[in-house]
Amino acid sequence: MLSIKSAHALYMPAISANFAKLGHSQHFKHNFSFAESDLNFLDPAAGLFHYPYALYSAGQAAETDGAAKQKDIVSQRDRDRTTVIGDSGGFQIQQGTIKFTGDATCERMLRWMEDRADYSMTLDFPTGGISSGNVARHTARLDAARQVTSMSVANGLSLDYNACLLQSLRNLDYFVAKRRPGKTNLLNVLQGRTERESRVWYDAVKGYPLEGWAFAGAHQSAFSMTTARLLDMYDDGLLQHAKWIHFLGISTLEPAYLFTTLLRCLRRYNPEIGVSFDTSSPFLAAANFNMYTSFRFDKHGCALISAPFAEHASPDDTRTLNEMSRDLAKEVTIAREGTPALLFTMPPIKTAIGSKVTVAEICEVRDNRLRVTTDGVWILMNHNVEVFKQAFEALNDSFDENQLDDDVPVRVRAAKVAVEKIFEEREFKGAHAARELLQECAALLDVFAEVRN
């Protein structure tokens, strides 16, 4: 694990399983001006770019006992020069892509994360699967002895919610009892779609002696819920000793700005704490033949811009990927009532791999359709991750250099000030004053997500 403490919340690209196997069980089919090992951005010796942070999921890499034993760029990384967070696979279990067999599944996921990750999620059952019906079979299984029904009567929440909570508690018991000390730091996952669900979940899991927290579900962008739980942790004396806090499944620019705001606030009580966030967007986009071409973060708006590669490519296109990004740069119109329209073109990005690969090298015509080659998908993944890296670096520079926040969208600026004032209120005026201010600021904090109370 990296010993350098970041002054900003860290973006963790959620590596896809196929990309992780590159150079091990997956290999280039064609020759390029660089080695396939250069795509491994976790390697400080990579010839393209180095980024020492990532998330990797046991739900992708440890579907079976055999898969869990395979080598990849994460298992072979230099652990002193990188930081990796391990996800436990609860989402894949709920989706049915991994069969859940109780303690045996917990054992496989725990051991896989201990061998690969510096911080690891406990095996939660996400509440996000309730509306899609993915929890129903687990509810039936767990309520055979009416335990879920009893929990529902006691807390007034649904059977499916309580099934998620009950199975997560059982998995927590297993992880705490069976973990190997010193192998990985465990993060206690908080689920919940509403403030009530979030609070009940927190009260149920807060007694487990773990090293940090992971915020899932609506917490990732509903900052009133997140701030409420962080205040609970402070009041319970847990925040002051946590090593890490992670936000699952989000990598848009506006919330990222607030994650750094939270980090700066929390460092006043816990100077050593780290904060991170993730999504698999660079990898999913590439798998769907999409390439990120630019980004913006200014007082008018924030965005990471992608384009469908095949729609703008041809087998004889000699442009580099960077040149293609330049040609796809779009003009943006900002129209406000009573003021002249503002027109500007977002600057295109330039990546290391984008200067070395032409469009023609990574596309082909198959069945009368132009598509991206398998090698091309991996190349686009590397390109997209570097775009995200550049975007969050620009965001962090803005956070430090633009002290007046005058180049930040108004809603982000307002939420940032609200978060800072709430934690100041807790420090100087106490818990009741902080809760009152949180309630007053809830609308400002929840502009990034819809929260049902």
Tab-separated table of C-alpha atoms in Angstrom, residues 153-442:
chain	number	residue	atom	x	y	z
A	153	VAL	CA	-41.970	-5.871	12.729
A	154	ALA	CA	-39.334	-4.383	15.021
A	155	ASN	CA	-37.978	-1.686	12.683
A	156	GLY	CA	-40.980	-1.082	10.422
A	157	LEU	CA	-39.011	-1.640	7.216
A	158	SER	CA	-39.709	-4.096	4.410
A	159	LEU	CA	-38.995	-7.815	4.431
A	160	ASP	CA	-36.584	-7.484	1.504
A	161	TYR	CA	-34.635	-4.697	3.223
A	162	ASN	CA	-34.307	-6.784	6.365
A	163	ALA	CA	-33.237	-9.812	4.342
A	164	CYS	CA	-30.379	-7.704	2.911
A	165	LEU	CA	-29.457	-6.543	6.400
A	166	LEU	CA	-29.659	-10.006	7.976
A	167	GLN	CA	-27.471	-11.693	5.364
A	168	SER	CA	-24.975	-8.825	5.564
A	169	LEU	CA	-24.786	-9.240	9.340
A	170	ARG	CA	-24.190	-12.982	8.999
A	171	ASN	CA	-21.416	-12.299	6.505
A	172	LEU	CA	-19.925	-9.684	8.826
A	173	ASP	CA	-19.842	-12.250	11.617
A	174	TYR	CA	-17.943	-14.625	9.337
A	175	PHE	CA	-15.454	-12.002	8.166
A	176	VAL	CA	-14.662	-10.826	11.698
A	177	ALA	CA	-14.268	-14.373	13.014
A	178	LYS	CA	-12.253	-15.779	10.104
A	179	ARG	CA	-10.092	-12.872	8.901
A	180	ARG	CA	-6.319	-13.217	9.024
A	181	PRO	CA	-4.965	-10.230	11.017
A	182	GLY	CA	-2.842	-7.830	9.020
A	183	LYS	CA	-3.765	-9.200	5.584
A	184	THR	CA	-6.235	-6.477	4.576
A	185	ASN	CA	-8.184	-3.620	6.163
A	186	LEU	CA	-11.922	-4.321	6.230
A	187	LEU	CA	-14.471	-1.648	5.336
A	188	ASN	CA	-17.943	-1.889	6.860
A	189	VAL	CA	-20.436	-1.325	4.030
A	190	LEU	CA	-23.437	0.947	4.617
A	191	GLN	CA	-26.529	0.345	2.489
A	192	GLY	CA	-29.876	2.111	2.351
A	193	ARG	CA	-32.196	3.833	-0.108
A	194	THR	CA	-33.639	6.304	2.392
A	195	GLU	CA	-32.513	8.113	5.514
A	196	ARG	CA	-34.481	5.675	7.663
A	197	GLU	CA	-32.958	2.598	5.995
A	198	SER	CA	-29.497	4.103	6.229
A	199	ARG	CA	-29.786	4.869	9.939
A	200	VAL	CA	-31.184	1.419	10.838
A	201	TRP	CA	-28.377	-0.252	8.860
A	202	TYR	CA	-25.710	1.862	10.542
A	203	ASP	CA	-27.054	1.105	14.022
A	204	ALA	CA	-27.020	-2.626	13.224
A	205	VAL	CA	-23.421	-2.780	11.945
A	206	LYS	CA	-21.584	-0.066	13.875
A	207	GLY	CA	-20.418	-2.408	16.621
A	208	TYR	CA	-18.125	-4.443	14.371
A	209	PRO	CA	-14.437	-3.598	14.969
A	210	LEU	CA	-13.341	-2.801	11.421
A	211	GLU	CA	-10.892	-0.325	9.895
A	212	GLY	CA	-13.181	1.900	7.871
A	213	TRP	CA	-16.436	2.384	5.989
A	214	ALA	CA	-17.827	2.056	2.485
A	215	PHE	CA	-20.875	4.039	1.428
A	216	ALA	CA	-23.132	2.268	-1.081
A	217	GLY	CA	-26.580	2.832	-2.521
A	218	ALA	CA	-27.979	6.361	-2.328
A	219	HIS	CA	-25.137	7.520	-0.056
A	220	GLN	CA	-22.825	8.027	-3.010
A	221	SER	CA	-24.634	11.186	-4.131
A	222	ALA	CA	-27.287	11.937	-1.474
A	223	PHE	CA	-25.007	13.981	0.708
A	224	SER	CA	-27.540	14.688	3.453
A	225	MET	CA	-27.635	10.947	4.210
A	226	THR	CA	-23.879	10.634	3.987
A	227	THR	CA	-23.264	13.637	6.218
A	228	ALA	CA	-25.779	12.335	8.753
A	229	ARG	CA	-23.943	9.010	8.980
A	230	LEU	CA	-20.564	10.711	9.277
A	231	LEU	CA	-21.935	12.772	12.149
A	232	ASP	CA	-23.193	9.546	13.746
A	233	MET	CA	-19.704	8.078	13.415
A	234	TYR	CA	-18.197	11.177	14.992
A	235	ASP	CA	-20.690	11.083	17.874
A	236	ASP	CA	-19.991	7.372	18.429
A	237	GLY	CA	-16.215	7.901	18.412
A	238	LEU	CA	-15.786	5.758	15.279
A	239	LEU	CA	-14.819	8.401	12.736
A	240	GLN	CA	-11.797	9.479	14.743
A	241	HIS	CA	-10.181	6.036	14.371
A	242	ALA	CA	-11.244	4.988	10.860
A	243	LYS	CA	-8.443	4.506	8.338
A	244	TRP	CA	-10.450	4.808	5.130
A	245	ILE	CA	-13.823	5.750	3.662
A	246	HIS	CA	-14.860	4.634	0.187
A	247	PHE	CA	-17.834	5.630	-1.987
A	248	LEU	CA	-18.967	2.815	-4.261
A	249	GLY	CA	-19.967	3.210	-7.868
A	250	ILE	CA	-19.634	6.904	-8.674
A	251	SER	CA	-17.056	8.886	-10.608
A	252	THR	CA	-18.757	12.044	-11.837
A	253	LEU	CA	-16.962	15.311	-11.280
A	254	GLU	CA	-19.386	17.202	-9.044
A	255	PRO	CA	-19.635	14.580	-6.258
A	256	ALA	CA	-15.866	14.059	-6.502
A	257	TYR	CA	-15.382	17.704	-5.589
A	258	LEU	CA	-17.483	17.117	-2.485
A	259	PHE	CA	-15.598	13.934	-1.592
A	260	THR	CA	-12.461	16.056	-1.279
A	261	THR	CA	-14.480	18.561	0.753
A	262	LEU	CA	-15.457	15.743	3.117
A	263	LEU	CA	-11.859	14.563	3.300
A	264	ARG	CA	-10.626	18.017	4.307
A	265	CYS	CA	-13.334	18.238	6.983
A	266	LEU	CA	-12.619	14.762	8.371
A	267	ARG	CA	-8.883	15.397	8.524
A	268	ARG	CA	-9.559	17.934	11.270
A	269	TYR	CA	-10.613	15.064	13.544
A	270	ASN	CA	-8.595	12.251	11.989
A	271	PRO	CA	-5.413	13.433	10.213
A	272	GLU	CA	-4.642	9.987	8.769
A	273	ILE	CA	-7.979	9.117	7.167
A	274	GLY	CA	-8.277	8.554	3.394
A	275	VAL	CA	-11.282	8.929	1.094
A	276	SER	CA	-11.804	7.300	-2.308
A	277	PHE	CA	-14.497	6.603	-4.906
A	278	ASP	CA	-14.839	4.391	-7.969
A	279	THR	CA	-16.656	3.336	-11.085
A	280	SER	CA	-15.985	1.007	-13.966
A	281	SER	CA	-17.024	3.651	-16.532
A	282	PRO	CA	-13.707	3.721	-18.477
A	283	PHE	CA	-13.858	-0.054	-18.927
A	284	LEU	CA	-17.576	-0.381	-19.622
A	285	ALA	CA	-17.425	2.434	-22.158
A	286	ALA	CA	-14.559	0.768	-24.021
A	287	ALA	CA	-16.320	-2.612	-23.949
A	288	ASN	CA	-19.213	-0.856	-25.686
A	289	PHE	CA	-16.814	0.723	-28.229
A	290	ASN	CA	-16.966	4.198	-26.686
A	291	MET	CA	-13.971	6.497	-26.281
A	292	TYR	CA	-13.731	9.464	-23.913
A	293	THR	CA	-12.681	12.542	-25.863
A	294	SER	CA	-12.795	15.495	-23.437
A	295	PHE	CA	-13.977	16.781	-20.067
A	296	ARG	CA	-15.004	20.055	-18.490
A	297	PHE	CA	-15.283	21.464	-14.988
A	298	ASP	CA	-16.229	25.141	-14.903
A	299	LYS	CA	-18.804	27.462	-13.409
A	300	HIS	CA	-21.323	26.518	-16.105
A	301	GLY	CA	-21.187	22.746	-15.772
A	302	CYS	CA	-19.228	19.524	-15.440
A	303	ALA	CA	-18.950	16.526	-17.740
A	304	LEU	CA	-16.788	13.721	-19.044
A	305	ILE	CA	-17.545	13.433	-22.766
A	306	SER	CA	-17.483	10.170	-24.727
A	307	ALA	CA	-18.192	9.288	-28.343
A	308	PRO	CA	-19.138	6.048	-30.141
A	309	PHE	CA	-15.839	5.076	-31.755
A	310	ALA	CA	-17.237	3.034	-34.652
A	311	GLU	CA	-19.478	5.879	-35.838
A	312	HIS	CA	-16.448	8.068	-36.493
A	313	ALA	CA	-13.911	5.468	-37.626
A	314	SER	CA	-12.979	3.687	-40.842
A	315	PRO	CA	-10.516	0.880	-41.662
A	316	ASP	CA	-8.263	3.315	-43.553
A	317	ASP	CA	-8.369	6.134	-40.980
A	318	THR	CA	-4.776	7.136	-40.265
A	319	ARG	CA	-5.585	9.605	-37.499
A	320	THR	CA	-4.265	8.849	-34.041
A	321	LEU	CA	-6.759	8.508	-31.213
A	322	ASN	CA	-5.684	11.948	-29.989
A	323	GLU	CA	-6.339	13.437	-33.408
A	324	MET	CA	-9.734	11.785	-33.465
A	325	SER	CA	-10.499	13.322	-30.050
A	326	ARG	CA	-9.476	16.709	-31.434
A	327	ASP	CA	-11.850	16.343	-34.373
A	328	LEU	CA	-14.722	15.281	-32.108
A	329	ALA	CA	-14.405	18.237	-29.747
A	330	LYS	CA	-17.853	19.819	-29.542
A	331	GLU	CA	-18.945	23.406	-29.239
A	332	VAL	CA	-20.962	24.086	-26.101
A	333	THR	CA	-23.651	26.758	-25.901
A	334	ILE	CA	-24.526	28.277	-22.530
A	335	ALA	CA	-27.767	30.235	-22.820
A	336	ARG	CA	-29.035	32.208	-19.832
A	337	GLU	CA	-32.076	34.459	-19.906
A	338	GLY	CA	-31.155	38.109	-20.209
A	339	THR	CA	-27.522	37.493	-21.155
A	340	PRO	CA	-25.801	36.814	-24.483
A	341	ALA	CA	-25.197	33.145	-25.288
A	342	LEU	CA	-21.733	31.892	-24.411
A	343	LEU	CA	-20.043	29.637	-26.945
A	344	PHE	CA	-16.900	27.622	-26.321
A	345	THR	CA	-15.286	24.389	-27.448
A	346	MET	CA	-14.028	21.941	-24.865
A	347	PRO	CA	-10.326	21.236	-25.293
A	348	PRO	CA	-9.640	17.687	-26.507
A	349	ILE	CA	-7.586	15.373	-24.364
A	350	LYS	CA	-4.255	13.822	-25.183
A	351	THR	CA	-3.249	10.460	-23.775
A	352	ALA	CA	-0.013	8.527	-24.018
A	353	ILE	CA	-1.579	5.640	-25.893
A	354	GLY	CA	-3.644	8.041	-27.969
A	355	SER	CA	-0.472	9.364	-29.571
A	356	LYS	CA	0.762	5.869	-30.496
A	357	VAL	CA	-2.309	4.177	-31.991
A	358	THR	CA	-4.184	5.022	-35.174
A	359	VAL	CA	-7.875	4.480	-35.694
A	360	ALA	CA	-7.222	1.936	-38.443
A	361	GLU	CA	-5.060	-0.195	-36.140
A	362	ILE	CA	-7.910	-1.020	-33.786
A	363	CYS	CA	-10.963	-1.390	-36.007
A	364	GLU	CA	-12.092	-3.983	-38.506
A	365	VAL	CA	-15.078	-4.818	-40.669
A	366	ARG	CA	-16.852	-7.997	-39.677
A	367	ASP	CA	-20.224	-9.141	-41.020
A	368	ASN	CA	-20.410	-5.880	-42.982
A	369	ARG	CA	-20.133	-3.852	-39.802
A	370	LEU	CA	-17.234	-1.831	-38.490
A	371	ARG	CA	-16.243	-2.862	-34.981
A	372	VAL	CA	-13.397	-2.384	-32.538
A	373	THR	CA	-10.944	-5.278	-32.309
A	374	THR	CA	-10.295	-7.108	-29.048
A	375	ASP	CA	-6.892	-5.433	-28.844
A	376	GLY	CA	-8.633	-2.141	-29.535
A	377	VAL	CA	-11.013	-2.560	-26.611
A	378	TRP	CA	-8.074	-2.987	-24.222
A	379	ILE	CA	-6.350	0.027	-25.785
A	380	LEU	CA	-9.499	2.137	-25.379
A	381	MET	CA	-9.701	1.020	-21.736
A	382	ASN	CA	-6.187	2.319	-21.090
A	383	HIS	CA	-6.980	5.534	-22.957
A	384	ASN	CA	-10.233	6.077	-21.037
A	385	VAL	CA	-8.593	5.526	-17.644
A	386	GLU	CA	-5.983	8.157	-18.446
A	387	VAL	CA	-8.749	10.599	-19.442
A	388	PHE	CA	-10.405	10.043	-16.063
A	389	LYS	CA	-7.049	10.479	-14.358
A	390	GLN	CA	-6.530	13.807	-16.117
A	391	ALA	CA	-10.071	14.955	-15.333
A	392	PHE	CA	-9.758	14.349	-11.603
A	393	GLU	CA	-6.298	15.903	-11.527
A	394	ALA	CA	-7.773	19.053	-13.092
A	395	LEU	CA	-10.585	18.948	-10.548
A	396	ASN	CA	-8.088	18.680	-7.686
A	397	ASP	CA	-6.055	21.567	-9.071
A	398	SER	CA	-9.212	23.677	-9.144
A	399	PHE	CA	-9.983	22.736	-5.547
A	400	ASP	CA	-6.598	24.016	-4.347
A	401	GLU	CA	-5.932	26.904	-6.702
A	402	ASN	CA	-9.383	28.466	-6.991
A	403	GLN	CA	-9.905	29.474	-3.382
A	404	LEU	CA	-13.024	31.535	-4.109
A	405	ASP	CA	-14.675	28.653	-5.983
A	406	ASP	CA	-15.717	31.136	-8.692
A	407	ASP	CA	-15.030	28.592	-11.439
A	408	VAL	CA	-17.268	25.981	-9.803
A	409	PRO	CA	-20.967	25.445	-10.611
A	410	VAL	CA	-23.169	27.250	-8.116
A	411	ARG	CA	-24.830	24.106	-6.797
A	412	VAL	CA	-21.451	22.502	-6.126
A	413	ARG	CA	-20.182	25.626	-4.405
A	414	ALA	CA	-23.307	25.783	-2.218
A	415	ALA	CA	-23.047	22.111	-1.240
A	416	LYS	CA	-19.342	22.495	-0.457
A	417	VAL	CA	-19.996	25.413	1.880
A	418	ALA	CA	-22.874	23.523	3.525
A	419	VAL	CA	-20.673	20.490	4.265
A	420	GLU	CA	-17.907	22.666	5.699
A	421	LYS	CA	-20.294	24.645	7.911
A	422	ILE	CA	-22.018	21.511	9.248
A	423	PHE	CA	-18.750	20.018	10.445
A	424	GLU	CA	-17.635	23.348	11.878
A	425	GLU	CA	-20.941	23.482	13.748
A	426	ARG	CA	-20.337	19.991	15.161
A	427	GLU	CA	-16.855	20.925	16.325
A	428	PHE	CA	-17.649	24.266	17.914
A	429	LYS	CA	-21.350	24.145	18.878
A	430	GLY	CA	-22.112	20.459	19.357
A	431	ALA	CA	-24.209	17.644	17.949
A	432	HIS	CA	-27.616	19.319	18.175
A	433	ALA	CA	-26.514	22.453	16.327
A	434	ALA	CA	-24.892	20.362	13.576
A	435	ARG	CA	-28.072	18.303	13.094
A	436	GLU	CA	-30.199	21.417	12.881
A	437	LEU	CA	-27.934	22.924	10.239
A	438	LEU	CA	-27.902	19.631	8.331
A	439	GLN	CA	-31.681	19.676	8.206
A	440	GLU	CA	-31.655	23.264	6.944
A	441	CYS	CA	-29.104	22.417	4.246
A	442	ALA	CA	-30.618	19.117	3.088
